[in-house]
Coordinates of C-alpha atoms in Angstrom, one line a residue:
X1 CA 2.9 -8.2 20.2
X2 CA 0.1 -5.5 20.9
X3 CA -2.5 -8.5 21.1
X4 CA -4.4 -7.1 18.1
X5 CA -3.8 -11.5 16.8
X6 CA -6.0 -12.1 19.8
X7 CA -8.7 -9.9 18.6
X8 CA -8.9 -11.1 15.9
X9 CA -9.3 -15.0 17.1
X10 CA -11.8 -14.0 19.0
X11 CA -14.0 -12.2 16.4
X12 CA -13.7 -15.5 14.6
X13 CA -15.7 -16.7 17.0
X14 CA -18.7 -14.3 15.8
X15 CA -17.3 -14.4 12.0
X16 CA -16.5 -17.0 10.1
X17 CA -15.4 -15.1 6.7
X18 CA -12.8 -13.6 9.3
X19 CA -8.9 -15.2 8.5
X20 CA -5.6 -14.5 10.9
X21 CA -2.6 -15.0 9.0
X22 CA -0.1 -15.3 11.6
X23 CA 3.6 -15.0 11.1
X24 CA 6.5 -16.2 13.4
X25 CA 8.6 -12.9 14.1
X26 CA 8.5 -9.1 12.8
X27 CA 9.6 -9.3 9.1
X28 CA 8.6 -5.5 7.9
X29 CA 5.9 -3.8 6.1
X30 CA 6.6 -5.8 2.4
X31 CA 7.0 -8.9 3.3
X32 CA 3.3 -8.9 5.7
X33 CA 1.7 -7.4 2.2
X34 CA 3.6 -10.1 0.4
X35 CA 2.8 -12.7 2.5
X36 CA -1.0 -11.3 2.3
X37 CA -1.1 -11.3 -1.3
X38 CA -0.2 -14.8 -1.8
X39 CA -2.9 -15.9 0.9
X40 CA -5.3 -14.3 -1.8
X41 CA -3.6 -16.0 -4.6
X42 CA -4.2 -19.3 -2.7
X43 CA -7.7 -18.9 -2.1
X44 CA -8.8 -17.7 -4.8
X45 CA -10.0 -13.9 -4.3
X46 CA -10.7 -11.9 -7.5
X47 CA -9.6 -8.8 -5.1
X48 CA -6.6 -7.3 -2.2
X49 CA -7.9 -4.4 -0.5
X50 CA -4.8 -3.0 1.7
X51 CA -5.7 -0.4 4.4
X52 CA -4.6 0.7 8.0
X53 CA -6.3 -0.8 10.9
X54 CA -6.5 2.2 13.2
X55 CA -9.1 3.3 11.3
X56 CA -6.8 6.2 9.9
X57 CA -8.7 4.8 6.7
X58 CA -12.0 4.8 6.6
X59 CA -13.9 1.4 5.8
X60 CA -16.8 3.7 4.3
X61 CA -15.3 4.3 1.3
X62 CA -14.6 0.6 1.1
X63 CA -17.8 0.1 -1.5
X64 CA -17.0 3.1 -4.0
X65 CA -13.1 1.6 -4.1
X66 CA -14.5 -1.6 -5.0
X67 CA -17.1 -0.7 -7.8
X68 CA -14.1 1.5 -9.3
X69 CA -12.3 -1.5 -9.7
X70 CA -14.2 -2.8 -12.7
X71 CA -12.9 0.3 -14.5
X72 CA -8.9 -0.7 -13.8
X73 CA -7.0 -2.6 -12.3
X74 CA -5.8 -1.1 -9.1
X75 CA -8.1 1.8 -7.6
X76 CA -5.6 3.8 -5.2
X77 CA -7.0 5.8 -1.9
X78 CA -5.3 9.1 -2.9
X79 CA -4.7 11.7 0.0
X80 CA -3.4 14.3 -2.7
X81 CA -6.4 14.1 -5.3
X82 CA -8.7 17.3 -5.0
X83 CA -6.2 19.0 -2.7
X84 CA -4.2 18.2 0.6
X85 CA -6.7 15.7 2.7
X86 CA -5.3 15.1 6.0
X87 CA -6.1 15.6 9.3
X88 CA -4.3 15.6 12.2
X89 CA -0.6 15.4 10.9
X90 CA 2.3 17.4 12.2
X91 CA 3.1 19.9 9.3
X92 CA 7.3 18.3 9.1
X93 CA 4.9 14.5 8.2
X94 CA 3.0 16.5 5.8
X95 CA 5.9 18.1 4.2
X96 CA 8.0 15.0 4.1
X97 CA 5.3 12.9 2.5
X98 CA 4.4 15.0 0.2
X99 CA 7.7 15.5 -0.8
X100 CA 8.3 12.3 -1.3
X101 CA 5.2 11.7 -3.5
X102 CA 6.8 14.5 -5.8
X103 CA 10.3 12.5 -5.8
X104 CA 8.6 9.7 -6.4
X105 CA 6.5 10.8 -9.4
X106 CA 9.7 12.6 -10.8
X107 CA 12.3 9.9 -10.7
X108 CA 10.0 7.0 -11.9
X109 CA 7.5 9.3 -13.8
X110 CA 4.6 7.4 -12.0
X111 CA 1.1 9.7 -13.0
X112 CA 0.6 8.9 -9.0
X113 CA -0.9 11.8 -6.8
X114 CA -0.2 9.4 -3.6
X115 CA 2.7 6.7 -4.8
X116 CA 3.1 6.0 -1.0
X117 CA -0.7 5.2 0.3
X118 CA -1.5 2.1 2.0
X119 CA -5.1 2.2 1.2
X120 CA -5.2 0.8 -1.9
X121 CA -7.4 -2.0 -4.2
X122 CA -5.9 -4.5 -6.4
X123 CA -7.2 -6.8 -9.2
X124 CA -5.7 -10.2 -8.1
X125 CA -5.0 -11.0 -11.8
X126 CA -3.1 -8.4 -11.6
X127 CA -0.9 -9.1 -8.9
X128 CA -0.1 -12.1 -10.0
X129 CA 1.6 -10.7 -12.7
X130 CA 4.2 -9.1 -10.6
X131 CA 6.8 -11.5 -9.5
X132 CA 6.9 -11.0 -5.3
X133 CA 10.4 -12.6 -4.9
X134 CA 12.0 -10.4 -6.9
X135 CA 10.5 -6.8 -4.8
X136 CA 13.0 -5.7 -2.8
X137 CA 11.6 -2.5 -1.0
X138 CA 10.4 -3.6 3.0
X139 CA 9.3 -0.1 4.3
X140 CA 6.9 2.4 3.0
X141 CA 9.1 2.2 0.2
X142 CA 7.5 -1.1 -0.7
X143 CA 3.7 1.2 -2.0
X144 CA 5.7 2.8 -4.6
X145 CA 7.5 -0.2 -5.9
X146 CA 4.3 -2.6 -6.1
X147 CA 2.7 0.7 -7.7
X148 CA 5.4 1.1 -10.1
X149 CA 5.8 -2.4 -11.6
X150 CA 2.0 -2.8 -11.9
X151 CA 2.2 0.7 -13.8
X152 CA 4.8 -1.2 -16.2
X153 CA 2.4 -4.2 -16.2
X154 CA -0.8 -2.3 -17.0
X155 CA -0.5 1.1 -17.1
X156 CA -4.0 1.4 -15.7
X157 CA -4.8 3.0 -12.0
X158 CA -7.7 5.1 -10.8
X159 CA -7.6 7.6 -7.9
X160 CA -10.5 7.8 -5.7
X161 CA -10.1 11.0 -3.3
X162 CA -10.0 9.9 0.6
X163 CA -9.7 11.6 4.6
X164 CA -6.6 10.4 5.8
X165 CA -7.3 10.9 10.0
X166 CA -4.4 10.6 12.2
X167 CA -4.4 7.7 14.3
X168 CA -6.1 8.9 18.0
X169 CA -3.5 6.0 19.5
X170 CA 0.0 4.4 19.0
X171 CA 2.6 5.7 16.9
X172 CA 3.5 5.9 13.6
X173 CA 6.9 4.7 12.7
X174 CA 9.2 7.1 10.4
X175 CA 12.7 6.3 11.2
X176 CA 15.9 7.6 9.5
X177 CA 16.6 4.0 7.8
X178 CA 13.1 4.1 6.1
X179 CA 13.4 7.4 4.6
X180 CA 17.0 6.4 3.3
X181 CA 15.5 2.9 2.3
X182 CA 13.1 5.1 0.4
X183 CA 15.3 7.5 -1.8
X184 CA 17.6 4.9 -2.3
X185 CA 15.1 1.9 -3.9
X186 CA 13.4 4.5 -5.9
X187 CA 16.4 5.6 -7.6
X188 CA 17.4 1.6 -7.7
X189 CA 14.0 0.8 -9.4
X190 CA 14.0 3.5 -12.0
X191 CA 17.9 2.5 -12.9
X192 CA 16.9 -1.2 -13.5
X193 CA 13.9 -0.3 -15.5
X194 CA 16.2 2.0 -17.8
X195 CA 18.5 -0.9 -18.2
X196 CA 15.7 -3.0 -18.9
X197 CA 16.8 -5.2 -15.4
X198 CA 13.7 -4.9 -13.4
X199 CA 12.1 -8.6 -13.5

């Protein structure tokens, strides 16, 4: 709805190794990276990167995420490796994100420093190994989960040290519902995988 679909048909124009995959209504955060990951499956990529398009990421370290790749299997964009490295956050964002990373790695004992990044590279193989219809996390939740069942896939992640930059425009969305949707699945996640239920 903020016309970013009709940027992107027009930069087609110029670029033909640019794709638009278009959905009918607003589904949530999960099922766009779900829907995502399957167009990869489909065509035949050996690699997902996943990052924010307001540039709070930083394409330059595109490259070095890359070449890690060939060392693992999923190279995370960590905003907790070598220190706190954000800029531009209100300090009750900071507290509650890192917070949760520390929930996060205590509950499901995920060896993450930043469980809940979106700026992440995947090893398609690797993907495919996680059965999509059975994630049930839709919110910023759904980073950890995808995180965690590759962890019990491969065991095998690599953090590469990033500047997260606040976006200059919009506004992020942190609503009560997603925080809740957070504590909840995490404890859900690390129940099933006690009880040897998470498929």
């Amino acid at each position: 709805p903020d016309g970013t679909s009709d940027i992107v048909k027009r930069e087609q124009k110029l670029y033909k190794n640019v794709f638009l995959l278009q959905r009918e209504g607003k589904e949530g955060l999960g099922r766009a990276y779900i829907a995502a990951f399957q167009w990869a499956f489909h065509h035949d990529y050996d690699a997902v990167v996943t990052m924010d398009c307001d540039f709070s990421h930083d394409p330059k370290e595109l490259p070095f995420m890359v070449e890690k790749l060939s060392q693992t299997n999923c190279v995370i964009g960590s905003r907790y490796t070598g220190g706190i490295r954000i800029i531009n956050w209100p300090i009750y964002r900071l507290i509650l994100s890192y917070s949760a990373s520390i929930y996060i790695r205590w509950v499901l004992g995920l060896p993450i420093l930043d469980p809940t990044g979106g700026f992440n590279c995947y090893r398609v193989s690797t993907l495919k190994k996680i059965p999509m219809d059975k994630i049930f996390s839709n919110g910023y939740c759904f980073q950890a989960e995808i995180k965690y069942r590759i962890w019990l896939a491969e065991k095998s992640f690599l953090e590469h040290p990033i500047i997260f930059s606040e976006r200059c425009h919009g506004q992020s969305k942190m609503a009560v519902n997603i925080i809740s949707e957070g504590v909840i699945n995490i404890l859900k996640l690390r129940l099933l995988s006690l009880f040897k239920l998470l498929v």
